[in-house]
Short mmCIF file of C-alpha atoms and ligand atoms in Angstrom, two decimals:
data_model
loop_
_atom_site.label_atom_id
_atom_site.label_comp_id
_atom_site.label_asym_id
_atom_site.label_seq_id
_atom_site.Cartn_x
_atom_site.Cartn_y
_atom_site.Cartn_z
CA UNK A 1 -75.48 -44.17 56.64
CA UNK A 2 -76.06 -46.83 53.97
CA UNK A 3 -73.73 -49.84 53.96
CA UNK A 4 -72.67 -49.16 50.37
CA UNK A 5 -71.59 -45.68 51.39
CA UNK A 6 -69.47 -46.84 54.31
CA UNK A 7 -67.93 -49.33 51.92
CA UNK A 8 -67.11 -46.62 49.38
CA UNK A 9 -65.46 -44.47 52.05
CA UNK A 10 -63.39 -47.34 53.41
CA UNK A 11 -62.36 -48.25 49.90
CA UNK A 12 -61.06 -44.73 49.28
CA UNK A 13 -58.91 -44.77 52.40
CA UNK A 14 -57.73 -48.30 51.68
CA UNK A 15 -56.92 -47.47 48.09
CA UNK A 16 -54.89 -44.44 49.12
CA UNK A 17 -52.93 -46.36 51.78
CA UNK A 18 -52.59 -49.35 49.52
CA UNK A 19 -51.17 -47.47 46.55
CA UNK A 20 -49.34 -44.79 48.53
CA UNK A 21 -48.46 -46.23 51.95
CA UNK A 22 -48.35 -43.52 54.60
CA UNK A 23 -49.44 -40.84 52.15
CA UNK A 24 -51.58 -37.82 52.91
CA UNK A 25 -53.64 -36.35 50.13
CA UNK A 26 -52.55 -32.75 49.56
CA UNK A 27 -54.93 -30.85 47.34
CA UNK A 28 -54.17 -27.48 45.78
CA UNK A 29 -57.10 -25.62 44.22
CA UNK A 30 -57.72 -21.91 44.01
CA UNK A 31 -61.08 -22.08 45.75
CA UNK A 32 -61.51 -23.48 49.26
CA UNK A 33 -64.52 -25.76 49.81
CA UNK A 34 -65.65 -23.67 52.80
CA UNK A 35 -65.42 -19.96 53.52
CA UNK A 36 -65.52 -18.60 57.02
CA UNK A 37 -67.14 -15.18 57.23
CA UNK A 38 -68.33 -13.07 60.13
CA UNK A 39 -71.91 -11.85 60.30
CA UNK A 40 -72.69 -8.23 61.19
CA UNK A 41 -73.20 -9.38 64.77
CA UNK A 42 -69.84 -11.12 64.95
CA UNK A 43 -71.18 -14.66 64.56
CA UNK A 44 -69.16 -17.12 62.45
CA UNK A 45 -70.89 -18.16 59.24
CA UNK A 46 -69.73 -20.79 56.78
CA UNK A 47 -70.33 -20.41 53.05
CA UNK A 48 -70.08 -23.09 50.37
CA UNK A 49 -68.87 -21.73 47.03
CA UNK A 50 -70.53 -22.77 43.78
CA UNK A 51 -68.54 -24.73 41.19
CA UNK A 52 -67.65 -28.23 40.17
CA UNK A 53 -64.17 -28.50 41.69
CA UNK A 54 -65.22 -28.05 45.30
CA UNK A 55 -68.45 -30.04 44.83
CA UNK A 56 -66.49 -33.06 43.64
CA UNK A 57 -63.44 -32.94 45.91
CA UNK A 58 -64.89 -32.08 49.30
CA UNK A 59 -66.63 -35.49 49.75
CA UNK A 60 -63.35 -37.23 48.97
CA UNK A 61 -61.25 -35.20 51.39
CA UNK A 62 -63.83 -35.88 54.10
CA UNK A 63 -63.11 -39.56 53.59
CA UNK A 64 -59.36 -39.57 53.11
CA UNK A 65 -58.41 -36.63 55.36
CA UNK A 66 -55.45 -34.48 54.31
CA UNK A 67 -54.77 -30.84 53.56
CA UNK A 68 -56.42 -28.54 51.01
CA UNK A 69 -54.48 -25.45 49.96
CA UNK A 70 -56.47 -22.55 48.52
CA UNK A 71 -55.88 -18.83 48.04
CA UNK A 72 -57.74 -15.64 48.81
CA UNK A 73 -56.94 -12.00 48.94
CA UNK A 74 -56.15 -11.14 52.58
CA UNK A 75 -54.42 -12.98 55.37
CA UNK A 76 -53.70 -16.68 55.77
CA UNK A 77 -56.33 -18.89 57.40
CA UNK A 78 -56.02 -22.36 58.84
CA UNK A 79 -59.42 -24.06 59.06
CA UNK A 80 -60.60 -27.44 60.32
CA UNK A 81 -63.49 -28.55 58.10
CA UNK A 82 -66.26 -29.51 57.64
CA UNK A 83 -67.19 -27.21 60.52
CA UNK A 84 -69.75 -29.63 61.99
CA UNK A 85 -67.37 -32.61 62.04
CA UNK A 86 -63.81 -31.68 61.06
CA UNK A 87 -61.97 -34.33 59.10
CA UNK A 88 -59.46 -32.36 57.05
CA UNK A 89 -57.56 -29.11 57.05
CA UNK A 90 -57.90 -26.11 54.72
CA UNK A 91 -54.97 -23.74 54.49
CA UNK A 92 -55.98 -20.56 52.69
CA UNK A 93 -52.93 -18.66 51.49
CA UNK A 94 -53.25 -14.94 52.07
CA UNK A 95 -52.40 -13.07 48.88
CA UNK A 96 -51.95 -9.27 48.70
CA UNK A 97 -55.04 -7.77 47.10
CA UNK A 98 -53.41 -6.38 43.95
CA UNK A 99 -51.53 -9.62 43.32
CA UNK A 100 -54.72 -11.66 43.77
CA UNK A 101 -56.50 -9.39 41.32
CA UNK A 102 -53.82 -9.87 38.68
CA UNK A 103 -53.74 -13.64 39.21
CA UNK A 104 -57.45 -14.46 39.64
CA UNK A 105 -59.46 -11.68 38.00
CA UNK A 106 -56.77 -11.00 35.43
CA UNK A 107 -54.70 -13.86 34.09
CA UNK A 108 -56.88 -16.80 35.18
CA UNK A 109 -60.37 -15.46 34.56
CA UNK A 110 -59.96 -12.74 31.94
CA UNK A 111 -57.32 -14.69 30.02
CA UNK A 112 -57.18 -18.45 30.43
CA UNK A 113 -60.86 -19.05 31.20
CA UNK A 114 -62.33 -17.46 28.04
CA UNK A 115 -59.46 -18.72 25.88
CA UNK A 116 -59.86 -22.34 26.99
CA UNK A 117 -63.59 -22.06 26.30
CA UNK A 118 -62.73 -20.87 22.78
CA UNK A 119 -64.31 -17.46 23.42
CA UNK A 120 -61.24 -15.71 22.11
CA UNK A 121 -62.66 -12.22 21.82
CA UNK A 122 -63.24 -12.10 25.56
CA UNK A 123 -59.66 -13.11 26.38
CA UNK A 124 -57.12 -10.47 27.40
CA UNK A 125 -53.54 -10.99 28.47
CA UNK A 126 -51.41 -8.43 30.29
CA UNK A 127 -47.84 -8.98 31.41
CA UNK A 128 -48.53 -7.53 34.89
CA UNK A 129 -51.24 -10.20 35.38
CA UNK A 130 -48.84 -12.88 34.25
CA UNK A 131 -46.37 -11.72 36.92
CA UNK A 132 -49.11 -12.04 39.57
CA UNK A 133 -50.16 -15.45 38.24
CA UNK A 134 -46.60 -16.72 38.54
CA UNK A 135 -46.25 -15.20 41.99
CA UNK A 136 -49.36 -16.94 43.37
CA UNK A 137 -48.42 -20.26 41.75
CA UNK A 138 -45.01 -19.92 43.42
CA UNK A 139 -46.65 -19.21 46.78
CA UNK A 140 -48.69 -22.42 46.45
CA UNK A 141 -45.61 -24.43 45.56
CA UNK A 142 -43.57 -23.02 48.45
CA UNK A 143 -46.29 -23.70 51.06
CA UNK A 144 -46.94 -27.19 49.72
CA UNK A 145 -43.22 -27.99 49.66
CA UNK A 146 -42.98 -26.87 53.28
CA UNK A 147 -45.50 -29.50 54.46
CA UNK A 148 -45.39 -32.31 51.87
CA UNK A 149 -43.05 -35.27 52.15
CA UNK A 150 -42.07 -37.48 49.21
CA UNK A 151 -44.56 -40.10 50.49
CA UNK A 152 -47.53 -37.75 50.12
CA UNK A 153 -49.58 -37.29 47.01
CA UNK A 154 -49.92 -33.72 45.77
CA UNK A 155 -53.04 -33.24 43.67
CA UNK A 156 -53.20 -29.86 41.90
CA UNK A 157 -56.35 -28.53 40.23
CA UNK A 158 -57.28 -26.47 37.26
CA UNK A 159 -56.18 -23.57 35.11
CA UNK A 160 -55.43 -21.23 38.01
CA UNK A 161 -52.50 -23.43 39.08
CA UNK A 162 -50.82 -24.65 35.89
CA UNK A 163 -47.33 -23.70 37.06
CA UNK A 164 -47.44 -25.41 40.46
CA UNK A 165 -46.03 -28.80 39.34
CA UNK A 166 -43.04 -27.11 37.68
CA UNK A 167 -42.33 -24.84 40.67
CA UNK A 168 -42.62 -27.77 43.07
CA UNK A 169 -39.94 -29.64 41.13
CA UNK A 170 -37.76 -26.53 41.08
CA UNK A 171 -38.04 -26.51 44.87
CA UNK A 172 -36.75 -30.08 44.90
CA UNK A 173 -40.04 -31.86 45.62
CA UNK A 174 -39.65 -35.46 44.45
CA UNK A 175 -42.98 -37.01 45.48
CA UNK A 176 -45.86 -37.83 43.15
CA UNK A 177 -47.82 -34.97 41.58
CA UNK A 178 -51.16 -35.23 39.80
CA UNK A 179 -52.79 -32.34 38.02
CA UNK A 180 -56.38 -32.29 36.85
CA UNK A 181 -57.47 -29.73 34.26
CA UNK A 182 -61.22 -29.21 34.83
CA UNK A 183 -61.97 -27.03 31.82
CA UNK A 184 -61.54 -27.71 28.08
CA UNK A 185 -58.01 -27.73 26.68
CA UNK A 186 -58.20 -25.47 23.59
CA UNK A 187 -57.40 -26.57 20.05
CA UNK A 188 -53.96 -25.64 18.64
CA UNK A 189 -55.12 -22.60 16.69
CA UNK A 190 -56.66 -21.09 19.83
CA UNK A 191 -53.77 -22.02 22.14
CA UNK A 192 -51.44 -20.14 19.81
CA UNK A 193 -53.13 -16.93 20.98
CA UNK A 194 -51.76 -17.54 24.48
CA UNK A 195 -48.47 -15.68 24.84
CA UNK A 196 -47.13 -17.88 27.66
CA UNK A 197 -48.30 -21.23 26.29
CA UNK A 198 -44.87 -22.88 26.37
CA UNK A 199 -44.30 -22.01 30.01
CA UNK A 200 -47.71 -23.38 30.95
CA UNK A 201 -47.04 -26.61 29.07
CA UNK A 202 -43.63 -26.94 30.72
CA UNK A 203 -45.14 -26.40 34.17
CA UNK A 204 -47.83 -29.01 33.63
CA UNK A 205 -45.36 -31.51 32.21
CA UNK A 206 -43.68 -31.77 35.60
CA UNK A 207 -46.75 -33.61 36.92
CA UNK A 208 -46.60 -37.42 36.84
CA UNK A 209 -50.23 -37.71 35.87
CA UNK A 210 -52.22 -35.11 33.99
CA UNK A 211 -55.96 -35.60 33.70
CA UNK A 212 -58.59 -34.02 31.47
CA UNK A 213 -62.36 -34.33 31.26
CA UNK A 214 -62.44 -35.59 27.67
CA UNK A 215 -60.35 -37.48 25.15
CA UNK A 216 -60.64 -34.43 22.91
CA UNK A 217 -58.74 -32.37 25.50
CA UNK A 218 -56.10 -35.09 25.95
CA UNK A 219 -55.48 -35.17 22.20
CA UNK A 220 -55.37 -31.38 21.98
CA UNK A 221 -52.84 -31.23 24.85
CA UNK A 222 -50.64 -33.92 23.29
CA UNK A 223 -50.66 -32.06 19.94
CA UNK A 224 -49.78 -28.81 21.70
CA UNK A 225 -46.85 -30.43 23.52
CA UNK A 226 -45.62 -31.84 20.20
CA UNK A 227 -46.02 -28.58 18.32
CA UNK A 228 -44.71 -26.22 21.00
CA UNK A 229 -42.05 -28.30 22.78
CA UNK A 230 -41.21 -30.98 20.23
CA UNK A 231 -42.26 -33.72 22.66
CA UNK A 232 -43.03 -37.11 21.12
CA UNK A 233 -46.03 -38.89 22.61
CA UNK A 234 -45.67 -42.56 23.44
CA UNK A 235 -48.64 -44.91 23.49
CA UNK A 236 -48.48 -48.20 25.39
CA UNK A 237 -50.98 -50.60 26.93
CA UNK A 238 -51.81 -48.04 29.64
CA UNK A 239 -52.42 -45.06 27.38
CA UNK A 240 -50.53 -41.97 26.31
CA UNK A 241 -47.45 -40.47 27.95
CA UNK A 242 -45.11 -37.60 27.16
CA UNK A 243 -41.47 -37.31 28.14
CA UNK A 244 -40.15 -33.80 28.52
CA UNK A 245 -36.63 -33.08 29.80
CA UNK A 246 -36.38 -36.60 31.19
CA UNK A 247 -39.68 -36.46 33.08
CA UNK A 248 -42.56 -38.73 32.06
CA UNK A 249 -46.14 -37.47 32.31
CA UNK A 250 -48.99 -39.88 31.83
CA UNK A 251 -52.07 -38.29 30.18
CA UNK A 252 -55.59 -39.50 30.86
CA UNK A 253 -59.17 -38.70 29.96
CA UNK A 254 -60.86 -39.12 33.32
CA UNK A 255 -64.19 -37.28 33.47
CA UNK A 256 -64.86 -36.17 37.02
CA UNK A 257 -68.04 -37.07 38.84
CA UNK A 258 -69.97 -36.47 42.02
CA UNK A 259 -70.95 -38.43 45.11
CA UNK A 260 -73.81 -40.28 43.41
CA UNK A 261 -74.82 -42.28 46.49
CA UNK A 262 -75.07 -39.18 48.61
CA UNK A 263 -77.41 -37.58 46.06
CA UNK A 264 -79.47 -40.74 45.71
CA UNK A 265 -79.80 -40.96 49.48
CA UNK A 266 -80.80 -37.31 49.69
CA UNK A 267 -83.33 -37.82 46.90
CA UNK A 268 -84.98 -40.62 48.86
CA UNK A 269 -85.38 -38.88 52.25
CA UNK A 270 -88.75 -37.91 53.76
CA UNK A 271 -87.49 -34.35 54.02
CA UNK A 272 -86.95 -34.24 50.25
CA UNK A 273 -90.47 -35.63 49.67
CA UNK A 274 -91.90 -32.92 51.92
CA UNK A 275 -89.83 -30.26 50.18
CA UNK A 276 -91.05 -31.46 46.80
CA UNK A 277 -94.68 -31.07 47.88
CA UNK A 278 -94.02 -27.56 49.21
CA UNK A 279 -92.11 -26.54 46.12
CA UNK A 280 -94.88 -27.75 43.84
CA UNK A 281 -97.35 -25.69 45.84
CA UNK A 282 -95.09 -22.66 45.84
CA UNK A 283 -94.54 -22.83 42.08
CA UNK A 284 -98.23 -23.65 41.46
CA UNK A 285 -97.24 -26.82 39.62
CA UNK A 286 -100.60 -28.51 39.39
CA UNK A 287 -101.62 -31.26 36.95
CA UNK A 288 -100.63 -30.61 33.33
CA UNK A 289 -97.97 -28.10 34.31
CA UNK A 290 -94.31 -28.60 33.55
CA UNK A 291 -91.16 -27.20 35.04
CA UNK A 292 -87.98 -26.58 33.07
CA UNK A 293 -84.88 -26.05 35.19
CA UNK A 294 -81.46 -24.48 34.64
CA UNK A 295 -78.81 -24.40 37.38
CA UNK A 296 -75.63 -22.50 36.61
CA UNK A 297 -73.06 -20.04 37.81
CA UNK A 298 -73.92 -16.82 35.99
CA UNK A 299 -71.11 -17.37 33.51
CA UNK A 300 -71.10 -16.50 29.81
CA UNK A 301 -69.89 -20.01 28.97
CA UNK A 302 -73.18 -21.45 30.21
CA UNK A 303 -75.23 -20.07 27.31
CA UNK A 304 -78.05 -18.66 29.47
CA UNK A 305 -79.15 -15.79 27.13
CA UNK A 306 -79.40 -18.13 24.13
CA UNK A 307 -81.24 -20.64 26.33
CA UNK A 308 -83.85 -18.04 27.25
CA UNK A 309 -84.14 -17.05 23.57
CA UNK A 310 -84.70 -20.71 22.76
CA UNK A 311 -87.38 -20.92 25.41
CA UNK A 312 -89.08 -17.84 23.92
CA UNK A 313 -88.99 -19.53 20.51
CA UNK A 314 -90.57 -22.63 22.04
CA UNK A 315 -93.42 -20.60 23.53
CA UNK A 316 -94.07 -18.76 20.26
CA UNK A 317 -94.08 -22.01 18.29
CA UNK A 318 -96.32 -23.80 20.75
CA UNK A 319 -98.66 -21.16 22.20
CA UNK A 320 -100.59 -23.92 24.00
CA UNK A 321 -97.58 -24.21 26.32
CA UNK A 322 -98.07 -20.66 27.61
CA UNK A 323 -99.39 -20.91 31.16
CA UNK A 324 -98.43 -24.59 31.21
CA UNK A 325 -94.64 -24.47 31.38
CA UNK A 326 -92.40 -22.44 33.59
CA UNK A 327 -88.63 -22.00 33.42
CA UNK A 328 -86.82 -21.82 36.72
CA UNK A 329 -83.31 -20.52 36.25
CA UNK A 330 -80.92 -20.59 39.19
CA UNK A 331 -78.11 -18.22 38.22
CA UNK A 332 -75.48 -17.91 40.93
CA UNK A 333 -73.46 -14.67 40.72
CA UNK A 334 -69.81 -15.30 40.03
CA UNK A 335 -66.63 -13.27 39.24
CA UNK A 336 -68.56 -10.02 39.47
CA UNK A 337 -65.28 -8.07 39.47
CA UNK A 338 -65.19 -8.71 35.71
CA UNK A 339 -67.36 -6.45 33.55
CA UNK A 340 -68.38 -9.27 31.13
CA UNK A 341 -70.00 -11.03 34.08
CA UNK A 342 -71.81 -7.93 35.31
CA UNK A 343 -73.11 -7.24 31.81
CA UNK A 344 -74.30 -10.83 31.54
CA UNK A 345 -76.29 -10.52 34.78
CA UNK A 346 -78.00 -7.38 33.47
CA UNK A 347 -78.84 -9.01 30.14
CA UNK A 348 -80.21 -12.21 31.73
CA UNK A 349 -82.47 -10.16 34.03
CA UNK A 350 -83.66 -8.10 31.08
CA UNK A 351 -84.46 -11.19 29.01
CA UNK A 352 -86.34 -12.77 31.91
CA UNK A 353 -88.45 -9.62 32.29
CA UNK A 354 -89.16 -9.51 28.52
CA UNK A 355 -90.18 -13.16 28.53
CA UNK A 356 -92.55 -12.57 31.42
CA UNK A 357 -94.07 -9.56 29.66
CA UNK A 358 -94.62 -11.59 26.49
CA UNK A 359 -95.63 -14.95 27.87
CA UNK A 360 -96.40 -14.54 31.57
CA UNK A 361 -99.94 -14.72 32.96
CA UNK A 362 -101.04 -12.82 36.07
CA UNK A 363 -100.51 -15.81 38.36
CA UNK A 364 -97.97 -17.67 36.25
CA UNK A 365 -94.56 -16.26 35.39
CA UNK A 366 -92.99 -17.78 32.29
CA UNK A 367 -89.55 -17.49 33.92
CA UNK A 368 -88.39 -17.31 37.50
CA UNK A 369 -84.85 -16.18 38.10
CA UNK A 370 -83.16 -17.03 41.39
CA UNK A 371 -79.82 -15.32 41.82
CA UNK A 372 -78.26 -17.15 44.73
CA UNK A 373 -76.69 -20.47 45.55
CA UNK A 374 -78.90 -23.28 46.87
CA UNK A 375 -77.78 -26.06 49.19
CA UNK A 376 -77.46 -29.51 47.67
CA UNK A 377 -80.48 -30.84 49.60
CA UNK A 378 -82.62 -27.98 48.24
CA UNK A 379 -81.34 -28.57 44.73
CA UNK A 380 -82.10 -32.27 44.91
CA UNK A 381 -85.78 -31.54 45.68
CA UNK A 382 -85.86 -29.13 42.72
CA UNK A 383 -84.26 -31.72 40.44
CA UNK A 384 -86.91 -34.21 41.45
CA UNK A 385 -89.85 -31.97 40.55
CA UNK A 386 -88.41 -30.69 37.25
CA UNK A 387 -89.71 -32.23 34.05
CA UNK A 388 -86.70 -31.13 32.04
CA UNK A 389 -83.23 -29.99 33.12
CA UNK A 390 -81.55 -27.77 30.56
CA UNK A 391 -77.76 -27.62 30.27
CA UNK A 392 -76.95 -25.48 27.26
CA UNK A 393 -73.32 -24.48 27.82
CA UNK A 394 -71.47 -23.08 24.81
CA UNK A 395 -68.41 -24.93 26.05
CA UNK A 396 -68.02 -26.71 29.36
CA UNK A 397 -65.19 -28.85 30.73
CA UNK A 398 -67.78 -31.33 31.94
CA UNK A 399 -70.87 -29.91 33.75
CA UNK A 400 -71.68 -31.59 37.01
CA UNK A 401 -75.24 -30.24 37.15
CA UNK A 402 -76.13 -32.71 34.38
CA UNK A 403 -74.80 -35.56 36.51
CA UNK A 404 -76.46 -34.29 39.70
CA UNK A 405 -79.83 -34.10 37.96
CA UNK A 406 -79.57 -37.66 36.66
CA UNK A 407 -78.37 -38.97 40.05
CA UNK A 408 -81.34 -37.33 41.78
CA UNK A 409 -83.87 -38.97 39.42
CA UNK A 410 -84.11 -42.21 41.37
CA UNK A 411 -87.68 -42.42 40.00
CA UNK A 412 -86.29 -42.60 36.43
CA UNK A 413 -88.46 -39.59 35.63
CA UNK A 414 -87.47 -36.26 34.13
CA UNK A 415 -85.46 -35.52 31.01
CA UNK A 416 -82.10 -33.93 30.33
CA UNK A 417 -81.40 -31.57 27.43
CA UNK A 418 -77.64 -31.45 27.16
CA UNK A 419 -75.41 -29.30 25.03
CA UNK A 420 -73.38 -31.34 22.57
CA UNK A 421 -70.41 -29.11 23.40
CA UNK A 422 -70.42 -29.83 27.15
CA UNK A 423 -67.78 -32.37 28.16
CA UNK A 424 -70.48 -34.44 29.90
CA UNK A 425 -72.03 -35.22 26.50
CA UNK A 426 -69.22 -37.75 25.84
CA UNK A 427 -70.54 -39.86 28.74
CA UNK A 428 -74.23 -38.96 28.46
CA UNK A 429 -75.23 -39.33 24.80
CA UNK A 430 -78.65 -40.62 25.95
CA UNK A 431 -79.62 -37.03 26.82
CA UNK A 432 -81.75 -35.00 24.41
CA UNK A 433 -79.00 -33.28 22.40
CA UNK A 434 -78.99 -29.52 22.27
CA UNK A 435 -77.16 -27.15 19.96
CA UNK A 436 -76.66 -24.11 22.21
CA UNK A 437 -76.18 -21.19 19.83
CA UNK A 438 -79.33 -21.48 17.78
CA UNK A 439 -82.58 -20.50 19.46
CA UNK A 440 -84.51 -22.72 16.99
CA UNK A 441 -82.35 -25.71 17.91
CA UNK A 442 -82.67 -25.01 21.62
CA UNK A 443 -86.46 -24.82 21.19
CA UNK A 444 -86.41 -28.09 19.24
CA UNK A 445 -84.47 -29.85 21.96
CA UNK A 446 -86.85 -28.57 24.67
CA UNK A 447 -89.88 -29.59 22.60
CA UNK A 448 -88.45 -33.06 22.00
CA UNK A 449 -87.86 -33.53 25.71
CA UNK A 450 -91.30 -32.21 26.68
CA UNK A 451 -93.29 -34.11 24.07
CA UNK A 452 -91.36 -37.40 23.95
CA UNK A 453 -93.43 -40.46 24.83
CA UNK A 454 -93.12 -41.45 28.50
CA UNK A 455 -91.41 -44.70 27.52
CA UNK A 456 -88.71 -42.86 25.54
CA UNK A 457 -88.06 -40.44 28.40
CA UNK A 458 -87.78 -43.36 30.83
CA UNK A 459 -85.50 -45.32 28.55
CA UNK A 460 -83.21 -42.34 28.12
CA UNK A 461 -83.15 -41.66 31.85
CA UNK A 462 -82.35 -45.30 32.53
CA UNK A 463 -79.35 -45.15 30.18
CA UNK A 464 -78.24 -41.85 31.70
CA UNK A 465 -78.47 -43.32 35.19
CA UNK A 466 -76.50 -46.37 34.14
CA UNK A 467 -73.74 -44.11 32.78
CA UNK A 468 -73.69 -41.84 35.81
CA UNK A 469 -73.67 -44.60 38.42
CA UNK A 470 -70.81 -46.32 36.62
CA UNK A 471 -68.47 -43.39 37.17
CA UNK A 472 -68.85 -41.90 40.64
CA UNK A 473 -66.40 -39.50 42.23
CA UNK A 474 -65.03 -42.54 44.07
CA UNK A 475 -64.31 -44.45 40.86
CA UNK A 476 -62.81 -41.26 39.49
CA UNK A 477 -60.38 -40.89 42.42
CA UNK A 478 -59.60 -44.60 42.11
CA UNK A 479 -58.60 -44.00 38.49
CA UNK A 480 -56.51 -40.99 39.43
CA UNK A 481 -54.69 -42.82 42.23
CA UNK A 482 -53.92 -45.90 40.17
CA UNK A 483 -52.93 -43.70 37.21
CA UNK A 484 -50.46 -41.73 39.35
CA UNK A 485 -49.11 -44.93 40.90
CA UNK A 486 -48.47 -46.46 37.53
CA UNK A 487 -47.01 -43.22 36.16
CA UNK A 488 -44.51 -43.00 39.04
CA UNK A 489 -43.50 -46.61 38.45
CA UNK A 490 -42.59 -45.95 34.81
CA UNK A 491 -40.73 -42.70 35.39
C1 G6P B 1 -65.20 -23.72 37.40
C2 G6P B 1 -63.70 -23.86 37.50
C3 G6P B 1 -63.26 -23.95 38.95
C4 G6P B 1 -63.84 -22.78 39.74
C5 G6P B 1 -65.35 -22.74 39.59
C6 G6P B 1 -66.00 -21.56 40.31
O1 G6P B 1 -65.82 -24.90 37.81
O2 G6P B 1 -63.26 -24.99 36.77
O3 G6P B 1 -61.87 -23.96 39.06
O4 G6P B 1 -63.50 -22.87 41.10
O5 G6P B 1 -65.66 -22.64 38.21
O6 G6P B 1 -65.43 -20.36 39.90
P1 G6P B 1 -64.71 -19.37 40.92
O7 G6P B 1 -64.01 -18.39 40.07
O8 G6P B 1 -65.80 -18.81 41.77
O9 G6P B 1 -63.78 -20.21 41.75
#
């Protein structure tokens, strides 16, 4: 283990004990970072879910220890993780199936998720789902309150658990609470479509510290609290805070990150070098061939159909690229209980087939579609051999794939095309900008990245790497911890 890494880990533990003496970190997030499943032959298998929340938080919990509360349909599970070297505990709340459906498939993912991504026509709200959402949020609060002491730090995550801070206070919990909202906070006109908006705002305003990925989301939240609850924001030397019913909540724009050192170390291993050689062979990436890469959950917010359209436009505009470039799209199935997601999978497959019919050569597919999750070490090798990574989300809280790609490019090679509407664009303006809804603009962005002079690509990658290494997941947690500390001092 590199010295810098040991240092980072010690710093995390020290910072936690320094700012919150005797505290345990208690995380609440819908998804657990590990899933224990049984194979057909009764063997125990561990799965790692896709998604930014678990990718960012698991490395931290490994360092600080603590408890992670999650929820699933079924019975409660108490797991010591990571399985190979347990360092923290995951308590998966067992939720009755119909309640879980209303909470997760219904209110959270058919209501809040599309609404917060401004895709209002996809959003549906039903009162029975709202009842389930409240019920599961209450279950989280009750279980947390049963183990947390006022010395601990409760850190709640994302749109699935907006009511947990409020319920915890109702249960008499007096310790510090942080809440981080990983997805965009919608503008006022969109939020107004949410029937229960005031209750969500009230729940969140019981946290001491409330973090968002971008300043735009912070401002939108502050305006919503003013408009809906008549709260007056107060700005001081430390930033913005809101006082609601006597409780002060500090707001912060704190874009999340990843374990940069871990990715850099992985990128430099012999195993990665060997994997890169094998992958190049497997994909027939000889001289003069280029690989474009997309890595996403198969989610409509990620803009995959428009991305493939844009790629088709690129190939029609530059026929000399046919047989020279290949698009590898990793599309990890997600939320398949929801019909919008199933339809998306069908349409992405259809587009990939059409593209291959139009532009594929017998030994050279124009697009390869991989529909399963890859391990981080496999992804890192892919990042390293890709000439261009394409992140073309319509809206995205942040997008950690963009950061992972940049972190893996220790050679300062490669190029990133990044949607101007992904939260990560605020920190990574050195990427090749991409306007995700227009196939011509997507094609332009890809062409710019492919044809840019080597020196420009290097210069951009250097700036991207400087930005990414400045804000690691460790600096992020440092900001959260000191923000919460300061917030609890003023309240
Ligand atoms: C996004 C959300 C997370 C969620 C993840 C995966 O990153 O912000 O809260 O866990 O997607 O989605 P899933 O529904 O599988 O948990």
